[in-house]
GROMACS .gro file of C-alpha atoms in nm:
model
  352
    1MET     CA    1   0.059  -0.921  -2.898
    2LEU     CA    2  -0.162  -0.642  -2.721
    3PHE     CA    3  -0.214  -0.878  -2.423
    4THR     CA    4  -0.164  -1.237  -2.303
    5ASP     CA    5  -0.388  -1.465  -2.091
    6LEU     CA    6  -0.276  -1.542  -1.733
    7ASN     CA    7  -0.154  -1.905  -1.676
    8GLY     CA    8  -0.311  -2.119  -1.432
    9ASP     CA    9  -0.062  -2.065  -1.148
   10GLN     CA   10  -0.110  -1.678  -1.189
   11ALA     CA   11  -0.488  -1.688  -1.215
   12ARG     CA   12  -0.518  -1.912  -0.890
   13GLN     CA   13  -0.281  -1.675  -0.701
   14MET     CA   14  -0.458  -1.368  -0.813
   15ILE     CA   15  -0.790  -1.506  -0.703
   16ASP     CA   16  -0.639  -1.614  -0.356
   17THR     CA   17  -0.497  -1.275  -0.306
   18GLU     CA   18  -0.819  -1.105  -0.388
   19GLN     CA   19  -0.997  -1.331  -0.144
   20VAL     CA   20  -0.764  -1.250   0.145
   21PHE     CA   21  -0.760  -0.875   0.056
   22ALA     CA   22  -1.145  -0.871   0.048
   23ALA     CA   23  -1.149  -1.030   0.400
   24TYR     CA   24  -0.882  -0.781   0.514
   25ALA     CA   25  -1.089  -0.485   0.385
   26ALA     CA   26  -1.403  -0.610   0.538
   27ALA     CA   27  -1.242  -0.639   0.867
   28ARG     CA   28  -1.103  -0.285   0.848
   29THR     CA   29  -1.440  -0.159   0.769
   30GLU     CA   30  -1.593  -0.337   1.057
   31LEU     CA   31  -1.337  -0.202   1.297
   32ASP     CA   32  -1.365   0.148   1.166
   33HIS     CA   33  -1.751   0.148   1.183
   34ARG     CA   34  -1.886  -0.097   1.429
   35TYR     CA   35  -1.602  -0.043   1.684
   36ALA     CA   36  -1.508   0.308   1.609
   37GLY     CA   37  -1.429   0.536   1.909
   38SER     CA   38  -1.411   0.393   2.259
   39MET     CA   39  -1.632   0.273   2.542
   40ALA     CA   40  -1.574   0.342   2.897
   41TRP     CA   41  -1.746   0.352   3.248
   42LYS     CA   42  -1.782   0.704   3.415
   43THR     CA   43  -1.891   0.773   3.767
   44VAL     CA   44  -2.146   1.083   3.801
   45GLY     CA   45  -2.229   1.158   4.156
   46SER     CA   46  -2.315   0.823   4.323
   47HIS     CA   47  -2.398   0.628   3.986
   48THR     CA   48  -2.191   0.484   3.716
   49TYR     CA   49  -2.270   0.503   3.349
   50LEU     CA   50  -2.150   0.351   3.028
   51TYR     CA   51  -2.043   0.601   2.788
   52ARG     CA   52  -1.955   0.562   2.413
   53LYS     CA   53  -1.728   0.810   2.248
   54ARG     CA   54  -1.741   0.869   1.867
   55GLN     CA   55  -1.588   1.145   1.674
   56GLY     CA   56  -1.483   1.308   2.001
   57VAL     CA   57  -1.831   1.311   2.153
   58TRP     CA   58  -1.925   1.106   2.457
   59LYS     CA   59  -2.283   0.970   2.495
   60SER     CA   60  -2.441   0.788   2.770
   61LEU     CA   61  -2.563   0.439   2.706
   62GLY     CA   62  -2.723   0.410   3.042
   63ALA     CA   63  -2.667   0.341   3.402
   64ARG     CA   64  -2.443   0.028   3.509
   65SER     CA   65  -2.652  -0.289   3.497
   66SER     CA   66  -2.626  -0.632   3.354
   67ALA     CA   67  -2.745  -0.509   3.013
   68THR     CA   68  -2.479  -0.232   2.986
   69GLU     CA   69  -2.202  -0.460   3.135
   70GLU     CA   70  -2.297  -0.704   2.837
   71ILE     CA   71  -2.267  -0.421   2.593
   72HIS     CA   72  -1.932  -0.313   2.742
   73SER     CA   73  -1.784  -0.664   2.735
   74GLY     CA   74  -1.930  -0.735   2.394
   75PHE     CA   75  -1.765  -0.411   2.254
   76HIS     CA   76  -1.412  -0.481   2.385
   77GLN     CA   77  -1.404  -0.848   2.309
   78GLY     CA   78  -1.555  -0.788   1.959
   79ARG     CA   79  -1.289  -0.510   1.876
   80GLU     CA   80  -1.016  -0.746   2.005
   81ARG     CA   81  -1.141  -1.018   1.790
   82VAL     CA   82  -1.147  -0.801   1.476
   83GLN     CA   83  -0.796  -0.655   1.550
   84ASP     CA   84  -0.658  -1.001   1.572
   85ARG     CA   85  -0.819  -1.096   1.244
   86ILE     CA   86  -0.673  -0.792   1.078
   87THR     CA   87  -0.328  -0.878   1.218
   88ASN     CA   88  -0.356  -1.236   1.077
   89LEU     CA   89  -0.487  -1.124   0.743
   90ALA     CA   90  -0.215  -0.839   0.718
   91ALA     CA   91   0.047  -1.116   0.781
   92ARG     CA   92  -0.120  -1.343   0.515
   93LEU     CA   93  -0.087  -1.061   0.269
   94ASP     CA   94   0.283  -1.012   0.363
   95GLU     CA   95   0.330  -1.384   0.284
   96MET     CA   96   0.166  -1.363  -0.052
   97ALA     CA   97   0.351  -1.056  -0.181
   98PRO     CA   98   0.671  -1.223  -0.271
   99VAL     CA   99   0.480  -1.502  -0.449
  100ASN     CA  100   0.286  -1.246  -0.646
  101ARG     CA  101   0.614  -1.096  -0.752
  102ALA     CA  102   0.764  -1.434  -0.842
  103LEU     CA  103   0.461  -1.514  -1.061
  104ARG     CA  104   0.482  -1.160  -1.222
  105ILE     CA  105   0.123  -1.062  -1.133
  106GLY     CA  106   0.253  -0.746  -0.948
  107ARG     CA  107   0.187  -0.489  -1.215
  108MET     CA  108   0.085  -0.145  -1.087
  109PRO     CA  109   0.349   0.122  -1.002
  110ILE     CA  110   0.417   0.135  -0.626
  111ILE     CA  111   0.380   0.500  -0.591
  112ALA     CA  112   0.031   0.491  -0.785
  113ALA     CA  113  -0.088   0.203  -0.570
  114ARG     CA  114   0.008   0.397  -0.241
  115VAL     CA  115  -0.165   0.703  -0.355
  116LEU     CA  116  -0.477   0.508  -0.410
  117ARG     CA  117  -0.458   0.342  -0.076
  118ARG     CA  118  -0.426   0.673   0.100
  119LEU     CA  119  -0.724   0.817  -0.088
  120THR     CA  120  -0.922   0.514   0.003
  121GLU     CA  121  -0.848   0.546   0.362
  122ALA     CA  122  -0.950   0.920   0.327
  123ARG     CA  123  -1.268   0.807   0.170
  124LEU     CA  124  -1.209   1.011  -0.133
  125TYR     CA  125  -1.137   0.731  -0.386
  126GLY     CA  126  -1.451   0.595  -0.538
  127PRO     CA  127  -1.718   0.838  -0.435
  128VAL     CA  128  -1.519   1.156  -0.508
  129VAL     CA  129  -1.239   1.069  -0.748
  130GLY     CA  130  -1.168   0.800  -0.983
  131VAL     CA  131  -0.877   0.674  -1.203
  132VAL     CA  132  -0.878   0.756  -1.566
  133GLY     CA  133  -0.594   0.735  -1.822
  134THR     CA  134  -0.326   0.468  -1.869
  135ASN     CA  135  -0.343   0.341  -1.506
  136ALA     CA  136  -0.698   0.233  -1.560
  137LEU     CA  137  -0.551  -0.051  -1.783
  138TYR     CA  138  -0.423  -0.234  -1.467
  139ALA     CA  139  -0.804  -0.275  -1.382
  140TYR     CA  140  -0.917  -0.370  -1.734
  141GLU     CA  141  -0.642  -0.637  -1.763
  142ARG     CA  142  -0.773  -0.791  -1.438
  143LEU     CA  143  -1.124  -0.791  -1.550
  144GLY     CA  144  -1.007  -0.969  -1.876
  145GLY     CA  145  -0.775  -1.221  -1.708
  146VAL     CA  146  -0.495  -1.092  -1.911
  147GLN     CA  147  -0.174  -0.888  -1.893
  148ILE     CA  148  -0.129  -0.609  -2.125
  149ALA     CA  149   0.186  -0.561  -2.315
  150GLY     CA  150   0.450  -0.324  -2.122
  151PRO     CA  151   0.463  -0.044  -2.372
  152GLN     CA  152   0.090   0.035  -2.342
  153LEU     CA  153   0.119   0.056  -1.963
  154ALA     CA  154   0.417   0.288  -1.945
  155THR     CA  155   0.336   0.617  -1.769
  156GLY     CA  156   0.488   0.848  -1.514
  157ASP     CA  157   0.165   1.003  -1.386
  158ILE     CA  158  -0.172   0.926  -1.258
  159ASP     CA  159  -0.487   1.117  -1.353
  160LEU     CA  160  -0.765   1.157  -1.101
  161LEU     CA  161  -1.112   1.248  -1.221
  162TYR     CA  162  -1.290   1.477  -0.973
  163ASP     CA  163  -1.670   1.457  -0.933
  164ALA     CA  164  -1.759   1.790  -0.779
  165ARG     CA  165  -2.123   1.681  -0.744
  166LYS     CA  166  -2.041   1.466  -0.422
  167SER     CA  167  -2.082   1.629  -0.083
  168LEU     CA  168  -1.729   1.628   0.063
  169ARG     CA  169  -1.855   1.724   0.427
  170LEU     CA  170  -2.078   1.401   0.414
  171VAL     CA  171  -1.847   1.180   0.218
  172ALA     CA  172  -1.491   1.274   0.336
  173PRO     CA  173  -1.501   1.536   0.612
  174GLU     CA  174  -1.138   1.531   0.713
  175ALA     CA  175  -1.018   1.548   0.349
  176ALA     CA  176  -1.262   1.825   0.293
  177ALA     CA  177  -1.068   2.038   0.527
  178GLY     CA  178  -0.692   1.922   0.437
  179GLY     CA  179  -0.745   1.868   0.082
  180LEU     CA  180  -0.596   1.643  -0.189
  181LEU     CA  181  -0.241   1.777  -0.151
  182ALA     CA  182  -0.236   1.702   0.223
  183GLU     CA  183  -0.341   1.352   0.145
  184LEU     CA  184  -0.050   1.301  -0.117
  185GLN     CA  185   0.197   1.431   0.129
  186LYS     CA  186   0.100   1.160   0.366
  187VAL     CA  187   0.227   0.917   0.107
  188ASP     CA  188   0.540   1.115   0.002
  189ARG     CA  189   0.628   1.447   0.185
  190SER     CA  190   0.806   1.569  -0.128
  191PHE     CA  191   0.479   1.618  -0.323
  192THR     CA  192   0.424   1.981  -0.406
  193ALA     CA  193   0.175   2.166  -0.630
  194VAL     CA  194   0.305   2.288  -0.964
  195GLY     CA  195   0.174   2.644  -1.019
  196ASN     CA  196  -0.051   2.856  -0.782
  197PRO     CA  197  -0.308   2.733  -0.794
  198GLY     CA  198  -0.225   2.429  -0.990
  199PHE     CA  199  -0.405   2.108  -1.089
  200ARG     CA  200  -0.090   1.903  -1.079
  201ALA     CA  201   0.134   1.763  -0.796
  202VAL     CA  202   0.498   1.642  -0.844
  203ASN     CA  203   0.730   1.458  -0.616
  204ARG     CA  204   1.100   1.456  -0.608
  205ASP     CA  205   1.111   1.163  -0.843
  206GLY     CA  206   0.903   1.354  -1.099
  207TYR     CA  207   0.585   1.154  -1.051
  208LEU     CA  208   0.281   1.346  -1.144
  209VAL     CA  209  -0.064   1.349  -1.000
  210ASP     CA  210  -0.327   1.556  -1.205
  211LEU     CA  211  -0.663   1.646  -1.081
  212ILE     CA  212  -0.913   1.689  -1.369
  213MET     CA  213  -1.281   1.755  -1.401
  214PRO     CA  214  -1.549   1.782  -1.661
  215ALA     CA  215  -1.584   2.123  -1.833
  216GLY     CA  216  -1.888   2.320  -1.738
  217THR     CA  217  -2.172   2.358  -1.987
  218ASP     CA  218  -2.138   2.736  -1.955
  219PRO     CA  219  -1.786   2.843  -2.054
  220ILE     CA  220  -1.816   3.191  -1.874
  221ARG     CA  221  -1.937   3.053  -1.545
  222ARG     CA  222  -1.680   2.898  -1.320
  223PRO     CA  223  -1.767   2.562  -1.155
  224PRO     CA  224  -1.925   2.575  -0.802
  225ARG     CA  225  -1.618   2.374  -0.661
  226ASN     CA  226  -1.310   2.283  -0.822
  227ARG     CA  227  -1.086   2.169  -0.536
  228ILE     CA  228  -1.135   1.911  -0.273
  229GLY     CA  229  -0.974   2.096   0.019
  230SER     CA  230  -1.030   2.448   0.164
  231ALA     CA  231  -0.639   2.524   0.180
  232ALA     CA  232  -0.531   2.792  -0.040
  233ASP     CA  233  -0.234   2.575  -0.178
  234ASP     CA  234  -0.455   2.273  -0.265
  235LEU     CA  235  -0.467   2.142  -0.614
  236GLN     CA  236  -0.732   2.294  -0.836
  237ALA     CA  237  -0.904   2.060  -1.089
  238VAL     CA  238  -0.857   2.170  -1.448
  239GLU     CA  239  -1.172   2.156  -1.658
  240ILE     CA  240  -1.141   1.924  -1.971
  241GLU     CA  241  -1.386   1.869  -2.242
  242GLY     CA  242  -1.553   1.529  -2.265
  243LEU     CA  243  -1.492   1.430  -1.913
  244GLY     CA  244  -1.866   1.468  -1.824
  245TRP     CA  245  -1.924   1.154  -2.031
  246LEU     CA  246  -1.686   0.954  -1.804
  247VAL     CA  247  -1.843   1.088  -1.489
  248ASN     CA  248  -2.183   0.967  -1.591
  249SER     CA  249  -2.061   0.624  -1.723
  250PRO     CA  250  -2.094   0.305  -1.508
  251LYS     CA  251  -1.812   0.245  -1.272
  252THR     CA  252  -1.655  -0.075  -1.141
  253ALA     CA  253  -1.435  -0.182  -0.853
  254VAL     CA  254  -1.142  -0.405  -0.934
  255THR     CA  255  -0.840  -0.540  -0.734
  256ALA     CA  256  -0.508  -0.481  -0.889
  257ILE     CA  257  -0.168  -0.601  -0.767
  258ASP     CA  258   0.127  -0.343  -0.736
  259ALA     CA  259   0.490  -0.409  -0.812
  260ARG     CA  260   0.565  -0.519  -0.459
  261GLY     CA  261   0.292  -0.782  -0.483
  262TYR     CA  262   0.038  -0.610  -0.258
  263PRO     CA  263  -0.338  -0.564  -0.371
  264VAL     CA  264  -0.511  -0.233  -0.424
  265GLN     CA  265  -0.858  -0.165  -0.492
  266MET     CA  266  -0.935   0.046  -0.813
  267TRP     CA  267  -1.251   0.248  -0.896
  268VAL     CA  268  -1.258   0.274  -1.282
  269ILE     CA  269  -1.500   0.354  -1.550
  270ASP     CA  270  -1.655   0.103  -1.774
  271PRO     CA  271  -1.385  -0.020  -2.029
  272ARG     CA  272  -1.620   0.027  -2.301
  273ALA     CA  273  -1.665   0.403  -2.192
  274PHE     CA  274  -1.279   0.429  -2.173
  275ALA     CA  275  -1.227   0.277  -2.514
  276LEU     CA  276  -1.478   0.511  -2.684
  277HIS     CA  277  -1.345   0.816  -2.507
  278LYS     CA  278  -0.996   0.734  -2.620
  279ALA     CA  279  -1.114   0.687  -2.981
  280TRP     CA  280  -1.287   1.022  -2.963
  281LEU     CA  281  -0.966   1.174  -2.822
  282SER     CA  282  -0.767   1.026  -3.116
  283THR     CA  283  -0.976   1.220  -3.361
  284ARG     CA  284  -0.928   1.563  -3.206
  285GLY     CA  285  -0.710   1.787  -3.427
  286ASP     CA  286  -0.614   2.011  -3.115
  287ARG     CA  287  -0.458   1.708  -2.921
  288ASP     CA  288  -0.085   1.646  -2.941
  289PRO     CA  289   0.001   1.408  -3.221
  290LEU     CA  290   0.191   1.180  -2.999
  291LYS     CA  291  -0.102   1.153  -2.759
  292ARG     CA  292  -0.344   1.089  -3.034
  293SER     CA  293  -0.141   0.805  -3.151
  294ARG     CA  294  -0.141   0.655  -2.798
  295ASP     CA  295  -0.514   0.731  -2.751
  296ALA     CA  296  -0.590   0.529  -3.082
  297ALA     CA  297  -0.363   0.241  -2.967
  298GLN     CA  298  -0.529   0.226  -2.619
  299ALA     CA  299  -0.885   0.251  -2.771
  300ASP     CA  300  -0.818  -0.058  -2.995
  301LEU     CA  301  -0.638  -0.256  -2.708
  302VAL     CA  302  -0.937  -0.200  -2.461
  303ALA     CA  303  -1.211  -0.251  -2.720
  304SER     CA  304  -1.028  -0.586  -2.837
  305LEU     CA  305  -1.004  -0.686  -2.476
  306VAL     CA  306  -1.377  -0.635  -2.439
  307ARG     CA  307  -1.468  -0.813  -2.754
  308THR     CA  308  -1.243  -1.130  -2.682
  309ARG     CA  309  -1.239  -1.155  -2.317
  310LEU     CA  310  -1.550  -0.975  -2.190
  311PRO     CA  311  -1.816  -1.062  -2.444
  312ARG     CA  312  -2.105  -0.987  -2.193
  313LEU     CA  313  -2.015  -0.620  -2.223
  314ARG     CA  314  -2.181  -0.514  -2.550
  315PHE     CA  315  -2.115  -0.176  -2.695
  316ASP     CA  316  -2.482  -0.136  -2.770
  317ASP     CA  317  -2.583  -0.183  -2.404
  318PRO     CA  318  -2.830   0.089  -2.296
  319ALA     CA  319  -2.593   0.132  -1.976
  320LEU     CA  320  -2.381   0.334  -2.212
  321ASN     CA  321  -2.659   0.585  -2.310
  322ALA     CA  322  -2.492   0.856  -2.109
  323LEU     CA  323  -2.251   0.881  -2.392
  324PRO     CA  324  -2.333   1.083  -2.702
  325ARG     CA  325  -2.466   0.870  -2.995
  326ALA     CA  326  -2.181   0.999  -3.215
  327LEU     CA  327  -1.944   0.854  -2.947
  328ARG     CA  328  -2.104   0.530  -2.944
  329ASP     CA  329  -2.097   0.486  -3.308
  330LEU     CA  330  -1.717   0.486  -3.278
  331ALA     CA  331  -1.758   0.130  -3.144
  332ASP     CA  332  -1.751  -0.004  -3.496
  333THR     CA  333  -1.432   0.155  -3.566
  334ILE     CA  334  -1.210   0.018  -3.284
  335GLY     CA  335  -1.100  -0.338  -3.152
  336ARG     CA  336  -1.165  -0.507  -3.484
  337PRO     CA  337  -0.884  -0.747  -3.597
  338GLN     CA  338  -0.727  -0.665  -3.929
  339ALA     CA  339  -0.702  -0.918  -4.213
  340SER     CA  340  -0.339  -0.954  -4.153
  341GLU     CA  341  -0.414  -1.037  -3.792
  342THR     CA  342  -0.666  -1.316  -3.863
  343THR     CA  343  -0.445  -1.501  -4.125
  344ALA     CA  344  -0.224  -1.768  -3.970
  345VAL     CA  345   0.145  -1.751  -4.083
  346LYS     CA  346   0.294  -2.083  -4.186
  347ARG     CA  347   0.651  -2.114  -4.081
  348SER     CA  348   0.907  -2.375  -4.194
  349GLU     CA  349   1.134  -2.314  -3.871
  350PRO     CA  350   1.103  -2.208  -3.511
  351ASP     CA  351   1.069  -1.840  -3.441
  352TRP     CA  352   1.441  -1.829  -3.321
   0.00000   0.00000   0.00000
């Protein structure tokens, strides 16, 4: 079996966890935006003014009056309410985690989930980098309401697809200075870059984080930016052919559950684009034979998942027009049940 459906208890618990996590994430966003910085009274000469501090800069909101006093009290009371809500929701997620483990819906490796949470905190995950490769299967199984067979999920690394078109100074100004390696070291201080410069980081347990990006259209010219941070030792994305199709494919946000039972938001490419890209990789003669075999298996798995659990996602959808026609034509070759799979086997005894 490539995958199995979630049972009723698992499905209910998954939905409940997602709802609490969504409320928690919304509260954190409200705190970080609406109540960012601080607000205080300052006396200048003989007058008192209300000041708001954001990103290290103080700005006057006006002289003390009934209106500014209302703004001051509303800010502090509102922030306290949001902080209380965050505390309560965090405790709720702590309570749900062991239940998630007991129901076996915690699937994603812990280190991978922690890396993605850190990148989300740094505002890199989603707009700047996304997950491709085997780890994306944790999102696709949630989309289909199934659990994928263990061997298909086994991996000791995570591939981060870098979209260099985004303005880091606008999207993630702090990460633009520190870089990806600095963010990884906030998760695990043992992460170090392999090579100088290198596209890969590894921790003391051998877990790998690869930074990859689409190959340029001109093989001679170097890309305008192939690293996230300005630090000399930061990871430098390696260019790989075919990734431009993925960068331009539709994206979706999905909540996965890690092995400790805690949720993590994932940004992944459309499962149809994933399956077609894997099918294309499996035909390349310059690719490692073992990887080609795994690529073909994952292409069939995800295409089968789309056809049987996500019929609304059609392979002839115009949304996939960013992919070359030859790539889209591969849809007819993947995810189709073989004759032996569709014929029921009659048994005269239980499957002992």
